mmCIF file of C-alpha atoms and ligand atoms in Angstrom:
data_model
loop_
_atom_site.group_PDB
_atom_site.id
_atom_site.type_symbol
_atom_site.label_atom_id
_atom_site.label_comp_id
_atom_site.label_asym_id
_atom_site.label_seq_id
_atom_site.Cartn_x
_atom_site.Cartn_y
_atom_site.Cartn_z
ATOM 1 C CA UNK N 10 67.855 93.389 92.517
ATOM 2 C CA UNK N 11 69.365 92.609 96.188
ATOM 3 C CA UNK N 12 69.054 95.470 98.371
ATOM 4 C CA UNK N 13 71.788 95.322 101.368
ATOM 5 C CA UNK N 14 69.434 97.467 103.362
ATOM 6 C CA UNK N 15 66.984 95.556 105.503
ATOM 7 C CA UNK N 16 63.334 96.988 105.382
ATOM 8 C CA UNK N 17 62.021 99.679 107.666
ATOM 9 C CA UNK N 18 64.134 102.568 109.024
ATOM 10 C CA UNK N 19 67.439 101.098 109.837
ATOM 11 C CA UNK N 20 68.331 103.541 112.623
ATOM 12 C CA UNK N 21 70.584 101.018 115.043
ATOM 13 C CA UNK N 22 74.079 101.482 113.326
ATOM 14 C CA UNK N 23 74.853 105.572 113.554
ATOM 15 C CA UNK N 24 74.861 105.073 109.642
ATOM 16 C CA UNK N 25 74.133 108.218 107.877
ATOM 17 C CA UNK N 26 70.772 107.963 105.623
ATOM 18 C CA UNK N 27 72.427 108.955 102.154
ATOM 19 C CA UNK N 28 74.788 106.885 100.138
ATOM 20 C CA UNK N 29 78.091 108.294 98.241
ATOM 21 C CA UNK N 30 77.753 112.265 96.322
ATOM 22 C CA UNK N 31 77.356 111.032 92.912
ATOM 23 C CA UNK N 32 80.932 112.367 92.304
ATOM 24 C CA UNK N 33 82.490 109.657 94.662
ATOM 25 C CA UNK N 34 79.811 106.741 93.036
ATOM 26 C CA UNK N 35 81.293 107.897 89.283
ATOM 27 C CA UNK N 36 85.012 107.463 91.136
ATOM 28 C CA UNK N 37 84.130 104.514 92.497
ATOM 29 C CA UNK N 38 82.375 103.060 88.900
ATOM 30 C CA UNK N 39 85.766 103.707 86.963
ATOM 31 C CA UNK N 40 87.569 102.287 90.110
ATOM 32 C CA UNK N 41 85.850 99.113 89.445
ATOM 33 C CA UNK N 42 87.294 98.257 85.851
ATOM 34 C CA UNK N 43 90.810 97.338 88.020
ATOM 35 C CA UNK N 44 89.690 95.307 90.525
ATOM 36 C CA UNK N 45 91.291 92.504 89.232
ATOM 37 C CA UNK N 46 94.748 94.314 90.840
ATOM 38 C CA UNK N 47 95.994 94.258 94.315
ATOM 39 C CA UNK N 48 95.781 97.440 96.180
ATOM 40 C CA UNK N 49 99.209 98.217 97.792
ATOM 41 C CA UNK N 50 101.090 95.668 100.262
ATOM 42 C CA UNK N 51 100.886 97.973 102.836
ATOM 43 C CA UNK N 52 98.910 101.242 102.585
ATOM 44 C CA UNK N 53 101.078 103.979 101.743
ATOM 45 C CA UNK N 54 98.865 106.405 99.535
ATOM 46 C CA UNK N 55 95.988 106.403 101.989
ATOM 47 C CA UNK N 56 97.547 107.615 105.169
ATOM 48 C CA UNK N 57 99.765 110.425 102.901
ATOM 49 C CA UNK N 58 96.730 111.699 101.387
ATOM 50 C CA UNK N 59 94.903 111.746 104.675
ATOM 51 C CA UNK N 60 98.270 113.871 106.547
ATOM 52 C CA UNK N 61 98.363 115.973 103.082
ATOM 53 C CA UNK N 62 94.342 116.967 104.177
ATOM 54 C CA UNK N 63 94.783 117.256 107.959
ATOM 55 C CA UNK N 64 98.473 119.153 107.837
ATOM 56 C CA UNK N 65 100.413 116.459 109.089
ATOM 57 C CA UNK N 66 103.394 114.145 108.346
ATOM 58 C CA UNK N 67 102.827 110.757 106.626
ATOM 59 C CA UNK N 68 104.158 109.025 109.798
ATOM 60 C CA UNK N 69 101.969 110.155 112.020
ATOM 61 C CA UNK N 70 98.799 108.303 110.499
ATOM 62 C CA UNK N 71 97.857 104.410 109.945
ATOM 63 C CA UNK N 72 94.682 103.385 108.304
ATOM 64 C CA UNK N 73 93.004 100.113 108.964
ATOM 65 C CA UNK N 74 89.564 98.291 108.049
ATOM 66 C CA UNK N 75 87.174 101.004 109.702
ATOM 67 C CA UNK N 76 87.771 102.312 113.016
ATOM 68 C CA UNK N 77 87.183 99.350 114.033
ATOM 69 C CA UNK N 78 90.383 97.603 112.126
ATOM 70 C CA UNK N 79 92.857 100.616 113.897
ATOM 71 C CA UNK N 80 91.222 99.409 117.172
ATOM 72 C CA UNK N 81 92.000 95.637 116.526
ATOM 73 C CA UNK N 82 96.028 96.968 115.954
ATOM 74 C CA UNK N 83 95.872 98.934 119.216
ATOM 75 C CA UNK N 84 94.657 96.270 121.192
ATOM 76 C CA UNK N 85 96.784 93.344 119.659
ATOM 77 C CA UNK N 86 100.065 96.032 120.771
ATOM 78 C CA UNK N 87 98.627 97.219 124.155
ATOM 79 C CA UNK N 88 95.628 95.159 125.236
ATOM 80 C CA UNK N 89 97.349 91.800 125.078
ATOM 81 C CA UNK N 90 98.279 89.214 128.011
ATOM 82 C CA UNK N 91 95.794 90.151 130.530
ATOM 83 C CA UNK N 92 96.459 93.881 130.037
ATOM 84 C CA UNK N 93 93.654 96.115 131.573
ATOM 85 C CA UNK N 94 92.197 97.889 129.442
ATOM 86 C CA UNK N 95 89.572 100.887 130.879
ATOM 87 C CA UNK N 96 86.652 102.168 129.206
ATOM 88 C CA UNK N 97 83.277 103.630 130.318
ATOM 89 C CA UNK N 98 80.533 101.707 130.223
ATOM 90 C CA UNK N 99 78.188 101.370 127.755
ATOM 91 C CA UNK N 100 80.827 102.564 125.194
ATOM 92 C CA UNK N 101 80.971 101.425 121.662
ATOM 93 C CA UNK N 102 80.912 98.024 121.843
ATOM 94 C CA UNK N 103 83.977 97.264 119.633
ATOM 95 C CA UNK N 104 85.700 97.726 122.646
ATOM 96 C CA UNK N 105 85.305 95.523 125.186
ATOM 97 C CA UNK N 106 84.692 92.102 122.590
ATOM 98 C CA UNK N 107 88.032 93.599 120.658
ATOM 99 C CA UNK N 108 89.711 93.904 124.032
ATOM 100 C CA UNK N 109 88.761 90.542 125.256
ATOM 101 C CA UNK N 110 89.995 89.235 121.414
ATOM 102 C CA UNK N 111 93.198 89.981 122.133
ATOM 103 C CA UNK N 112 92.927 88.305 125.441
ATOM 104 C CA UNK N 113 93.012 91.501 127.190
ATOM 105 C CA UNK N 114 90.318 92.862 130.386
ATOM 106 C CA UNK N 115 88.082 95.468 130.014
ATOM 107 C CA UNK N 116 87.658 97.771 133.097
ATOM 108 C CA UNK N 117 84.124 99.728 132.735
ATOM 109 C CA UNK N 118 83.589 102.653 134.488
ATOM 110 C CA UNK N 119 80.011 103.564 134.370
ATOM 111 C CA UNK N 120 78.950 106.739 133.069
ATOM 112 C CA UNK N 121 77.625 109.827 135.093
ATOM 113 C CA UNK N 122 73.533 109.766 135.413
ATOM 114 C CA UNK N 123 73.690 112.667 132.849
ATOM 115 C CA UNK N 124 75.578 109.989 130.366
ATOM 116 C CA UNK N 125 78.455 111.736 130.289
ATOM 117 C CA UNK N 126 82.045 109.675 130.562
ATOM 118 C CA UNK N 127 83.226 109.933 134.205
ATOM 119 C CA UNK N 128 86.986 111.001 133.679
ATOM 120 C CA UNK N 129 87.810 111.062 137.103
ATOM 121 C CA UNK N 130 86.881 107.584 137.590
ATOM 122 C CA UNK N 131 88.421 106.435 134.333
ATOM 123 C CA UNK N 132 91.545 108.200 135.798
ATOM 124 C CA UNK N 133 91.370 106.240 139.540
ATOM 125 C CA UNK N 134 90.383 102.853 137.834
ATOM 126 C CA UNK N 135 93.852 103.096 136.155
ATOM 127 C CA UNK N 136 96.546 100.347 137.961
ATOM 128 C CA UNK N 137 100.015 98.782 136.971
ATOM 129 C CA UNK N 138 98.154 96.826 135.069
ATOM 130 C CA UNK N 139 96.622 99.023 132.977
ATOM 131 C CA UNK N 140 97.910 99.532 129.605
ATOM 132 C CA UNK N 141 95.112 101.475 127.361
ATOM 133 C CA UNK N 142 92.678 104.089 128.192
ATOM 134 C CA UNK N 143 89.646 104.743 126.122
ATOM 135 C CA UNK N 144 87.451 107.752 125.600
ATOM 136 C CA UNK N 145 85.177 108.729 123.082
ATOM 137 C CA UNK N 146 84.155 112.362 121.934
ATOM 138 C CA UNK N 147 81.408 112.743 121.491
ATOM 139 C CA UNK N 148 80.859 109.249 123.116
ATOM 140 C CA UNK N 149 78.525 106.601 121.514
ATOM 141 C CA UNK N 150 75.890 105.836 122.728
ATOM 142 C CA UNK N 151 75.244 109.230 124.361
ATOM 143 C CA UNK N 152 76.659 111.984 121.985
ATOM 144 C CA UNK N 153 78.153 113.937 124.778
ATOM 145 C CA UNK N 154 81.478 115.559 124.195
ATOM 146 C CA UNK N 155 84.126 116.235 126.823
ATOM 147 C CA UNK N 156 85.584 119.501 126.753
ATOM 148 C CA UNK N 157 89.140 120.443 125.858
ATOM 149 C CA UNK N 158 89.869 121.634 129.189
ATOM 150 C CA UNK N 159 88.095 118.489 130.598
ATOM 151 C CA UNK N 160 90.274 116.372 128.269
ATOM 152 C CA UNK N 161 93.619 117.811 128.399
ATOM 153 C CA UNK N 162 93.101 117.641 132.251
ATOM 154 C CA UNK N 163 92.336 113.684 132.066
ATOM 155 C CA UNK N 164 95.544 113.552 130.214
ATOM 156 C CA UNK N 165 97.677 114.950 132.760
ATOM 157 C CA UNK N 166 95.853 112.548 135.355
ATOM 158 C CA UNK N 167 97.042 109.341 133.441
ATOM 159 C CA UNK N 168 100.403 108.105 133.682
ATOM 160 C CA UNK N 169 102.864 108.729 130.002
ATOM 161 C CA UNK N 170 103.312 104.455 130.021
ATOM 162 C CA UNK N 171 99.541 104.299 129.604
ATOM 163 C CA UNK N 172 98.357 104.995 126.242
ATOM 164 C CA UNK N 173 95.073 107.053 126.238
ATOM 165 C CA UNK N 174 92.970 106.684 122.680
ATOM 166 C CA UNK N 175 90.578 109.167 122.243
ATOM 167 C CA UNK N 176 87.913 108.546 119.912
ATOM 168 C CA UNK N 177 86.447 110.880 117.730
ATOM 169 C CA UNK N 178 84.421 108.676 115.350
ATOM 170 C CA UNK N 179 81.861 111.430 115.349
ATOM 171 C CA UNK N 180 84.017 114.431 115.658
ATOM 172 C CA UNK N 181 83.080 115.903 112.167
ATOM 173 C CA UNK N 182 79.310 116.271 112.890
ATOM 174 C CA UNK N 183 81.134 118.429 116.071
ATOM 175 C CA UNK N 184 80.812 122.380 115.785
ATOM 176 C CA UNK N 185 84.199 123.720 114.880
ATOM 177 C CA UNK N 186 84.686 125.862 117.815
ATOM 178 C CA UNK N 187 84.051 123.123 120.241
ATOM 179 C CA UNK N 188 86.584 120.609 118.706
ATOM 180 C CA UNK N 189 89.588 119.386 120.976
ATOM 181 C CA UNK N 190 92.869 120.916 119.052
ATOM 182 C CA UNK N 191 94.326 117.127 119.034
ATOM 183 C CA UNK N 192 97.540 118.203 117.074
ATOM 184 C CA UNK N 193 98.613 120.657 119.992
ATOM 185 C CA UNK N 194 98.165 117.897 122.463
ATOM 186 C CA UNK N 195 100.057 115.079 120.160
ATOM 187 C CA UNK N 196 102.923 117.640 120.551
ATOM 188 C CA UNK N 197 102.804 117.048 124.151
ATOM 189 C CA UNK N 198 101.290 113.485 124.623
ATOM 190 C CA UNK N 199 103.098 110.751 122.868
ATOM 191 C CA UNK N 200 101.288 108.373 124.605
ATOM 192 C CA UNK N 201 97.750 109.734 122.655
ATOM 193 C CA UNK N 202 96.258 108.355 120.016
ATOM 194 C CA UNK N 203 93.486 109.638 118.140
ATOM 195 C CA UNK N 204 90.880 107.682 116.099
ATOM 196 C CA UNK N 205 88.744 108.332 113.441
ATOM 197 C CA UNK N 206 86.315 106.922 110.513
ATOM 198 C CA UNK N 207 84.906 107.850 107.198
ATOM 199 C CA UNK N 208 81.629 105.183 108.059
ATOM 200 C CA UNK N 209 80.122 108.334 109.331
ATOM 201 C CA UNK N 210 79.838 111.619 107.955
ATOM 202 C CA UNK N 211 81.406 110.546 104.733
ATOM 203 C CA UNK N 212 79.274 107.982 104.441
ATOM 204 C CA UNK N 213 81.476 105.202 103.870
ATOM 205 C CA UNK N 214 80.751 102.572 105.897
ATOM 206 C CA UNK N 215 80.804 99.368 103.222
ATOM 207 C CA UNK N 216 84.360 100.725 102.488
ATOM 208 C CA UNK N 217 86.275 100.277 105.767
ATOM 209 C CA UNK N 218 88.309 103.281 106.079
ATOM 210 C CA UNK N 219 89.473 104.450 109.954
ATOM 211 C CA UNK N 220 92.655 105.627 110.910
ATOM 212 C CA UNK N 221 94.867 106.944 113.616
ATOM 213 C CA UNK N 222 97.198 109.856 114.419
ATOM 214 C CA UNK N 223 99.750 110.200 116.625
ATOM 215 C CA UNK N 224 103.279 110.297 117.390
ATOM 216 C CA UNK N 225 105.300 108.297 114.941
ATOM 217 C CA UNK N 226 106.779 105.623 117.368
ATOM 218 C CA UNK N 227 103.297 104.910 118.325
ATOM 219 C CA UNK N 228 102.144 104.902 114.909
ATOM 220 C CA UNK N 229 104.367 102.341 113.879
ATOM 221 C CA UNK N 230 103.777 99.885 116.864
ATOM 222 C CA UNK N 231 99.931 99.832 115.808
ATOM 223 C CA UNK N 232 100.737 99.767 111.990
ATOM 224 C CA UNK N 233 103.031 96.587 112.784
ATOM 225 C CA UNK N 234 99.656 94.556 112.644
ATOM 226 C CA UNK N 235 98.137 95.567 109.482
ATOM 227 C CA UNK N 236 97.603 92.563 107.779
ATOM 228 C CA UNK N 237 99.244 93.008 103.711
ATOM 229 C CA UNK N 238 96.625 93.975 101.362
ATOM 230 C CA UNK N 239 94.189 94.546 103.868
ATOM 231 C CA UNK N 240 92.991 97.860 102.702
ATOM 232 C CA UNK N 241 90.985 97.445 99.391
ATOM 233 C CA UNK N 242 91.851 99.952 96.333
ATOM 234 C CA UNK N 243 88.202 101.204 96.286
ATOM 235 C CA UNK N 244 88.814 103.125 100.213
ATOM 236 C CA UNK N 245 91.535 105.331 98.983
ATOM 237 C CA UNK N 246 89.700 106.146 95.723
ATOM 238 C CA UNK N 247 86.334 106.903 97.775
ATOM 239 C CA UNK N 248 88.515 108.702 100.052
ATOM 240 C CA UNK N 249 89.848 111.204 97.813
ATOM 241 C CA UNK N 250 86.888 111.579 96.013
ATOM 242 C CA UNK N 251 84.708 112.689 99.210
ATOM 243 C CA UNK N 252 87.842 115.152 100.103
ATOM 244 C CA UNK N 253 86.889 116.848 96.693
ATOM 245 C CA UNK N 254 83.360 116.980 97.903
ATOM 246 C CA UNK N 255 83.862 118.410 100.823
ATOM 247 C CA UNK N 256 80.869 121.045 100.292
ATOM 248 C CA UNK N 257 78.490 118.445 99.802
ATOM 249 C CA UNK N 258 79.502 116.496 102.644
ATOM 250 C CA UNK N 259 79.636 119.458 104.479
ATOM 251 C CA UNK N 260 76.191 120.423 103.770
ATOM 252 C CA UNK N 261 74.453 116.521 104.618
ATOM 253 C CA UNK N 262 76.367 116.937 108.288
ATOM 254 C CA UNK N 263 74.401 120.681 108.871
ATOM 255 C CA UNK N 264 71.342 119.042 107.833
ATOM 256 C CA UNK N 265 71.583 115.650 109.858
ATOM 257 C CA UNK N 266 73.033 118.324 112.814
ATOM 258 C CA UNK N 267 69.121 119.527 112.077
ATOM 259 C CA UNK N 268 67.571 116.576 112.261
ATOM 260 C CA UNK N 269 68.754 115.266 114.974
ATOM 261 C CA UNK N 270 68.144 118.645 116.938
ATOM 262 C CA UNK N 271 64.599 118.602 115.936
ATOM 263 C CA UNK N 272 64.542 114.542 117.276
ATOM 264 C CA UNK N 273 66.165 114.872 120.634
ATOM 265 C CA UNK N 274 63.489 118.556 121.114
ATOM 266 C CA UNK N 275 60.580 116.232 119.705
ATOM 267 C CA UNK N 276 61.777 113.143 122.805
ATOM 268 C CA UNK N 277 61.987 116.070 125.133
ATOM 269 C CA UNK N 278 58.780 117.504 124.487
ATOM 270 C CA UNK N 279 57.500 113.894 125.295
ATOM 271 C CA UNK N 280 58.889 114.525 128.610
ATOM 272 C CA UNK N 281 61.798 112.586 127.932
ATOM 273 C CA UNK N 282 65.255 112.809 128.998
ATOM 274 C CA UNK N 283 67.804 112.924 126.150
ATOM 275 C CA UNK N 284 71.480 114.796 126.815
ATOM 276 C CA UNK N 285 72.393 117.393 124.314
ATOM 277 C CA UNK N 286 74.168 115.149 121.204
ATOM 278 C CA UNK N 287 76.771 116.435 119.474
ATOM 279 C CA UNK N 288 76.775 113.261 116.985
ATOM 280 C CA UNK N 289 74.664 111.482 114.680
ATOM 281 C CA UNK N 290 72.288 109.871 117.072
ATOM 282 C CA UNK N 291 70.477 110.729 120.130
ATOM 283 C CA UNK N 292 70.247 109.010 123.530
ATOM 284 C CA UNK N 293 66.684 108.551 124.944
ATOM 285 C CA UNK N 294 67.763 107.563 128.830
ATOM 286 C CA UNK N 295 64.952 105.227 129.849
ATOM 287 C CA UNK N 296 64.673 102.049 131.593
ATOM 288 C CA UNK N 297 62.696 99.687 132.793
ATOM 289 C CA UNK N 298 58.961 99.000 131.715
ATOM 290 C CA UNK N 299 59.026 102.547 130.091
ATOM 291 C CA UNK N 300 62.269 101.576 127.978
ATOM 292 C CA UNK N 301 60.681 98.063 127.510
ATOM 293 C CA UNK N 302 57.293 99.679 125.779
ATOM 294 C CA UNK N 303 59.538 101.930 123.753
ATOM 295 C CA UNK N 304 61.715 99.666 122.595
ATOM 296 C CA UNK N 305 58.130 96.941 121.942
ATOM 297 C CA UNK N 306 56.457 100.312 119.738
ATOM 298 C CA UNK N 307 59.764 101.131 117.587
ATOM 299 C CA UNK N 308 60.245 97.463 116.861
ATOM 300 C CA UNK N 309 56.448 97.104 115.986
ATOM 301 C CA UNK N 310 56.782 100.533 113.626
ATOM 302 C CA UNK N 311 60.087 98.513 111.651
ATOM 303 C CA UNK N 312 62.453 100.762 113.502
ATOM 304 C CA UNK N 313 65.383 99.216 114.586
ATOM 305 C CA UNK N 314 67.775 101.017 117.330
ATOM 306 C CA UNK N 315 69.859 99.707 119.483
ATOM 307 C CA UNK N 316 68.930 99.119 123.246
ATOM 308 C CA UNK N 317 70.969 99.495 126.633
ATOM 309 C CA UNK N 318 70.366 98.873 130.079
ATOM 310 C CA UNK N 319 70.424 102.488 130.471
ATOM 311 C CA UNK N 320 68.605 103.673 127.211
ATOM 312 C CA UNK N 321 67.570 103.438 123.742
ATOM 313 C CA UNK N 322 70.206 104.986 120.515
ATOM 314 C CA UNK N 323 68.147 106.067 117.989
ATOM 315 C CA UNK N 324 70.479 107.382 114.827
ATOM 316 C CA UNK N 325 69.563 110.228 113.290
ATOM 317 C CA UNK N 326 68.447 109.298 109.460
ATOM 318 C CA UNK N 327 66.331 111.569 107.491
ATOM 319 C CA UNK N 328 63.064 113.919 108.289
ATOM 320 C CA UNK N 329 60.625 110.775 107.093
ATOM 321 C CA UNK N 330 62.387 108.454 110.162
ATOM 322 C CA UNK N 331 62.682 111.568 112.553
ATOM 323 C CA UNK N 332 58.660 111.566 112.386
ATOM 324 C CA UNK N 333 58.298 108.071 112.364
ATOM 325 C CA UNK N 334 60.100 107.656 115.342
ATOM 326 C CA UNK N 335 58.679 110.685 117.256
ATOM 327 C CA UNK N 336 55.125 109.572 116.285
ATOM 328 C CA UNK N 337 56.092 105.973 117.394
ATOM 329 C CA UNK N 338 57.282 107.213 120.870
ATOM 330 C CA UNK N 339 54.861 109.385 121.443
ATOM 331 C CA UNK N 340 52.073 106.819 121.308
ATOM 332 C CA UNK N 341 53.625 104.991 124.184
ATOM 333 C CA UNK N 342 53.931 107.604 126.713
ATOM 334 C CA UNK N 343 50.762 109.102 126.061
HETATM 335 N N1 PMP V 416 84.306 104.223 117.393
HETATM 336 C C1 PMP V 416 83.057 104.530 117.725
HETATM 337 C C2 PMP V 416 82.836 105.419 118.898
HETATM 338 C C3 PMP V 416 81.992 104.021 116.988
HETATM 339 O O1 PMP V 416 80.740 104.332 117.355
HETATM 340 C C4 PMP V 416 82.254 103.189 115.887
HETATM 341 C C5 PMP V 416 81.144 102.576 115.051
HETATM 342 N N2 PMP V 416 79.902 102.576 115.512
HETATM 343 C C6 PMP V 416 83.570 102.911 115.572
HETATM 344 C C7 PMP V 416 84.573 103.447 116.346
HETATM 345 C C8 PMP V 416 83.944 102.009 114.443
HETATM 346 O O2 PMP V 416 83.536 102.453 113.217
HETATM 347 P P1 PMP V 416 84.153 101.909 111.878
HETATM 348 O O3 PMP V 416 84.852 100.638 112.154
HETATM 349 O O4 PMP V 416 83.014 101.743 110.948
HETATM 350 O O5 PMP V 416 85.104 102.976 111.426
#
């Protein structure tokens, strides 16, 4: 048999380690046995059963292929025709090669030294030019979150034509208490956007399921680009089955929230500087020769992360790569 996943612990994509709950896989089996139909033209099922789960109107949602397929749509309506578009730098990298796609610019603002997204200068590096501002919570590649008060601040800092997108790709591995309320502030921000994905703690990263909320009007300008039949039948079925097994999806998020505790404490005790994560992943800040002989032993050990001039992303994946990785590190800095 084929395997999709390469060999060694594949640690470089912020993929969780476990495929589907068998309930979703059986959902996904009988969902096979049509696929010789279209899904729908446009997606109409998947953003109401998505608003029905969150407590919000149909209108207010649009899906796309990933994340990564609502990020296209913003940036073909707002990051077009030399628009600036600013974003911290490094940020997910979908961002500045999707901005540039749609023949926008990218404006990086480089993070704090603690790796934290510098909303001030985010704010200042705004112009007339500027049409989109991007932040992530927590922010990949460092897992740090920004605050409520810290975000609904930023938001009164950037001007209502400028349409701010915050990202919470990672928001569900996020303690409850410590979430941003995003519906109060859509009440007051039309010009917010909010993005998220079922690639990560659902698990459902082959499918291509992301999707937006905001205010209608801006819904609507982003779902003008979804290209007809672009969402396959097999995300909305994979979709609804996960929302019925919410418990077990519930309980693989505590335990990766463990794992990846007992990673960045194991980096630490290496004497190793790694900001609290509130995602799946953890953010060893190194560079230089040290991040050069880290980045030489994990790729010698078959464990792929991803690199940055500023550090190394290691994903979280399951206790087996956790030791692998902490063993592997530790032989270079002792
Ligand atoms: N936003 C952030 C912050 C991400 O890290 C990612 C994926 N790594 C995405 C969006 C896109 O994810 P997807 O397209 O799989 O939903």
């Amino acid at each position: 048999m084929t395997s999709l996943v390469t060999a060694g612990h594949r640690l470089q994509l912020n993929e969780i380690p476990y495929g589907p709950p068998p309930s979703v896989r059986e959902a996904l089996s009988r969902a096979l046995a049509s696929a010789n139909r279209y899904p729908e033209f446009l997606p109409q099922r998947l953003p109401r059963l998505i608003a029905e789960r969150l407590g919000c109107a149909p209108d207010r949602i649009v899906v796309g292929a990933g994340a990564t397929g609502v990020i296209m749509h913003i940036v073909q309506e707002f990051g077009s025709g030399g628009a600036e578009v600013v974003m911290a730098t490094p940020t997910f990298d979908g961002y500045p090669i999707l901005v540039s796609m749609a023949g926008g610019r990218p404006v990086a603002v480089p993070l704090t030294g603690g790796g934290r997204q510098d909303l001030a200068a985010l704010a200042a590096a705004v112009t007339e030019r500027t049409r989109l501002v991007v932040v992530c919570s927590p922010h990949n590649p460092t897992g740090t979150l920004i605050t409520p008060r810290e975000f609904e601040d930023f938001l009164g800092e950037i001007p209502t034509s400028v349409t701010v997108v915050l990202d919470e790709a990672y928001v569900d591995f996020v303690a409850a208490g410590d979430r941003i309320d995003v519906f109060a502030l859509l009440e007051r921000y039309p010009n917010l956007l909010v993005l998220r994905t079922f690639s990560k703690a659902y698990g459902l990263a082959a499918l291509r399921v992301g999707y937006g909320i905001g205010a209608p009007e801006l819904i609507e300008r982003v779902a003008r680009w979804q290209l007809p039949f672009g969402m396959t039948a097999l995300a909305e079925v994979a979709v609804r089955a996960c929302y019925e097994a919410e418990p077990e999806i519930e309980a693989r998020v505590a335990m990766l929230g463990e794992h990846r505790d007992r990673l960045t404490a194991g980096l630490r005790e290496l004497g190793l500087c790694v900001p609290d994560s509130y995602a799946n992943f953890s953010y060893l800040t190194v560079a230089g020769p040290q991040a050069d002989a880290v980045a030489t032993a994990l790729a010698g050990a078959d464990i792929h992360v991803k690199a940055y001039p500023t550090g190394i992303r290691i994903t979280v994946g399951d206790r087996v790569a956790t030791d692998a990785v902490l063993a592997t590190v530790r032989s270079t800095v002792l």
